């Protein structure tokens, strides 16, 4: 049995979605003695040989770890993952180069299998007597007057549950959000990105990892990329992100092999040609969607959207799960401030959280450009060197964007604002440097005998162009 803190036994919450965020949030409520009905559409994955759905590995960082620590299960989760301390970039000639995530030993990300993590969180939820898990229950409706949530069980029978409030942690295709949108004024937007994804596996080689294990391996190719994350069984979960129109051109074995030989030659040797061919032609490219909605709370304050139901993002900042976990931390800060009055806390949470999660949705889109293209540019390395140098010298004043997002709890919107301020500062220094260089050049020009018209042309045309190009 898990430990609880202060008790609120007269309160009951319904959480729709027994995935990562929903299972974690249930434990948060149970820790405070609040009764929880946790509903999941699928059967219990702990009893399934094969689980359908997304399987891109999860990358656990500071925000997610703090949420796990809140319910005292951080250590067991981390032990089931593998630390990644840097990106390992693979070029077209099969050369590799490591780019550390940060400047400190603790700046590492934990790679963990989605299913393993979900099973561990469900096991944790089962330790609390306050939590009742209902598998194969589909959300049907919410009656705000009587506070009754209706679900359809596996026998297609409708079952009613009387609860104080309802939380939708049920993913990007949220049934709870859809129900809210029928009665409340909800701003909603979704964007499908051009890239789709397909998953492969790099198996162990002679019982060991085929590549260095403590890295996120990336094959950046400007408009597309391949990534690989390590697993406990010494394999790598490998994902190809590729525009759909390119996927559609690879219709034969020869076309597929020629494409991989050109862009990912070492990956073929790691996966094996037969496996690559079989997996590619038996799989379907899957879409990536980015979702925002506002508000996250219902007009009556009795429904709250969290996780992907409120803010689904592309996986390129590895913050989808971490932000969903941090949602629970932010919510419980508000619950404590409001003496666990659900509606008041839900409204306060909405005011605090909505701008932050919209910021990380936008940052995740930006980071795809960084991972697939910018990491191949010299300017990326120079900026990273400048950021890291200033971070070492003045850590309380200058923190790199990636470090802020991944290794701190600084609110996402503030991370974005601080990065914009850093850009302005560096631009000011750059322009100041150009001005000094221009004055120096003019001084040198004045020491030579030059036709006045030529000198005027240099001042009016060449110098401004030089500054503009920089």
Tab-separated table of N, CA, C and O in Angstrom, residues 52 77 93 108 119 148-149 176 181 189 197 242 312 338 343 357 363 368 379 391 408 447 457:
chain	number	residue	atom	x	y	z
A	52	UNK	N	-1.292	-2.474	-29.375
A	52	UNK	CA	-1.392	-1.615	-30.549
A	52	UNK	C	-1.271	-0.154	-30.125
A	52	UNK	O	-1.636	0.228	-29.032
A	77	UNK	N	11.456	3.910	-11.918
A	77	UNK	CA	11.283	4.207	-13.336
A	77	UNK	C	12.642	4.402	-14.001
A	77	UNK	O	12.916	3.843	-15.069
A	93	UNK	N	28.945	9.836	-44.539
A	93	UNK	CA	30.118	8.978	-44.686
A	93	UNK	C	30.287	8.031	-43.502
A	93	UNK	O	31.360	7.452	-43.314
A	108	UNK	N	21.245	14.658	-18.392
A	108	UNK	CA	21.017	13.456	-19.181
A	108	UNK	C	19.517	13.184	-19.256
A	108	UNK	O	18.741	13.625	-18.405
A	119	UNK	N	3.130	0.241	-17.796
A	119	UNK	CA	2.887	-0.877	-16.881
A	119	UNK	C	3.364	-0.547	-15.465
A	119	UNK	O	2.684	-0.877	-14.478
A	148	UNK	N	-22.647	13.215	-12.986
A	148	UNK	CA	-22.612	11.788	-13.325
A	148	UNK	C	-21.859	11.600	-14.643
A	148	UNK	O	-22.189	12.225	-15.659
A	149	UNK	N	-20.851	10.749	-14.608
A	149	UNK	CA	-20.102	10.376	-15.806
A	149	UNK	C	-20.601	9.017	-16.281
A	149	UNK	O	-20.682	8.072	-15.494
A	176	UNK	N	-13.360	13.314	-24.084
A	176	UNK	CA	-13.781	14.314	-23.102
A	176	UNK	C	-13.757	15.709	-23.733
A	176	UNK	O	-14.678	16.509	-23.547
A	181	UNK	N	-16.617	20.401	-26.191
A	181	UNK	CA	-16.805	21.280	-27.349
A	181	UNK	C	-18.257	21.345	-27.810
A	181	UNK	O	-18.655	22.273	-28.525
A	189	UNK	N	-7.384	23.981	-32.420
A	189	UNK	CA	-6.642	23.930	-33.681
A	189	UNK	C	-5.784	22.679	-33.705
A	189	UNK	O	-5.274	22.238	-32.667
A	197	UNK	N	5.937	9.120	-39.729
A	197	UNK	CA	6.995	8.309	-39.116
A	197	UNK	C	6.718	6.820	-39.277
A	197	UNK	O	5.575	6.390	-39.435
A	242	UNK	N	9.922	11.165	-42.192
A	242	UNK	CA	10.088	11.401	-43.620
A	242	UNK	C	8.807	12.016	-44.186
A	242	UNK	O	7.704	11.588	-43.829
A	312	UNK	N	-1.407	18.412	-27.512
A	312	UNK	CA	-0.620	17.382	-28.176
A	312	UNK	C	0.463	18.040	-29.017
A	312	UNK	O	0.233	19.070	-29.649
A	338	UNK	N	-5.847	26.175	-3.048
A	338	UNK	CA	-7.292	26.399	-2.971
A	338	UNK	C	-7.995	25.371	-2.090
A	338	UNK	O	-9.206	25.131	-2.255
A	343	UNK	N	-13.173	23.150	-8.575
A	343	UNK	CA	-13.479	24.123	-9.625
A	343	UNK	C	-12.564	25.340	-9.549
A	343	UNK	O	-12.051	25.804	-10.580
A	357	UNK	N	1.875	25.605	-22.068
A	357	UNK	CA	1.811	24.427	-22.938
A	357	UNK	C	1.705	24.822	-24.399
A	357	UNK	O	2.192	24.105	-25.277
A	363	UNK	N	7.538	25.251	-29.574
A	363	UNK	CA	8.967	24.912	-29.492
A	363	UNK	C	9.234	23.522	-30.064
A	363	UNK	O	10.291	23.278	-30.653
A	368	UNK	N	12.155	20.276	-34.501
A	368	UNK	CA	12.303	19.368	-35.645
A	368	UNK	C	13.286	19.963	-36.644
A	368	UNK	O	14.137	19.258	-37.201
A	379	UNK	N	26.859	27.268	-37.829
A	379	UNK	CA	26.291	28.295	-36.954
A	379	UNK	C	25.649	27.686	-35.716
A	379	UNK	O	25.659	28.292	-34.639
A	391	UNK	N	26.892	30.165	-20.029
A	391	UNK	CA	26.239	29.432	-18.947
A	391	UNK	C	27.244	29.079	-17.843
A	391	UNK	O	26.925	29.140	-16.646
A	408	UNK	N	15.289	22.010	-16.343
A	408	UNK	CA	14.788	22.885	-15.291
A	408	UNK	C	13.261	22.815	-15.272
A	408	UNK	O	12.645	22.199	-16.140
A	447	UNK	N	43.866	56.363	-44.595
A	447	UNK	CA	45.330	56.461	-44.670
A	447	UNK	C	45.833	56.221	-46.077
A	447	UNK	O	47.015	56.384	-46.342
A	457	UNK	N	31.557	55.398	-52.361
A	457	UNK	CA	30.836	54.201	-52.796
A	457	UNK	C	30.997	53.062	-51.796
A	457	UNK	O	30.053	52.333	-51.507
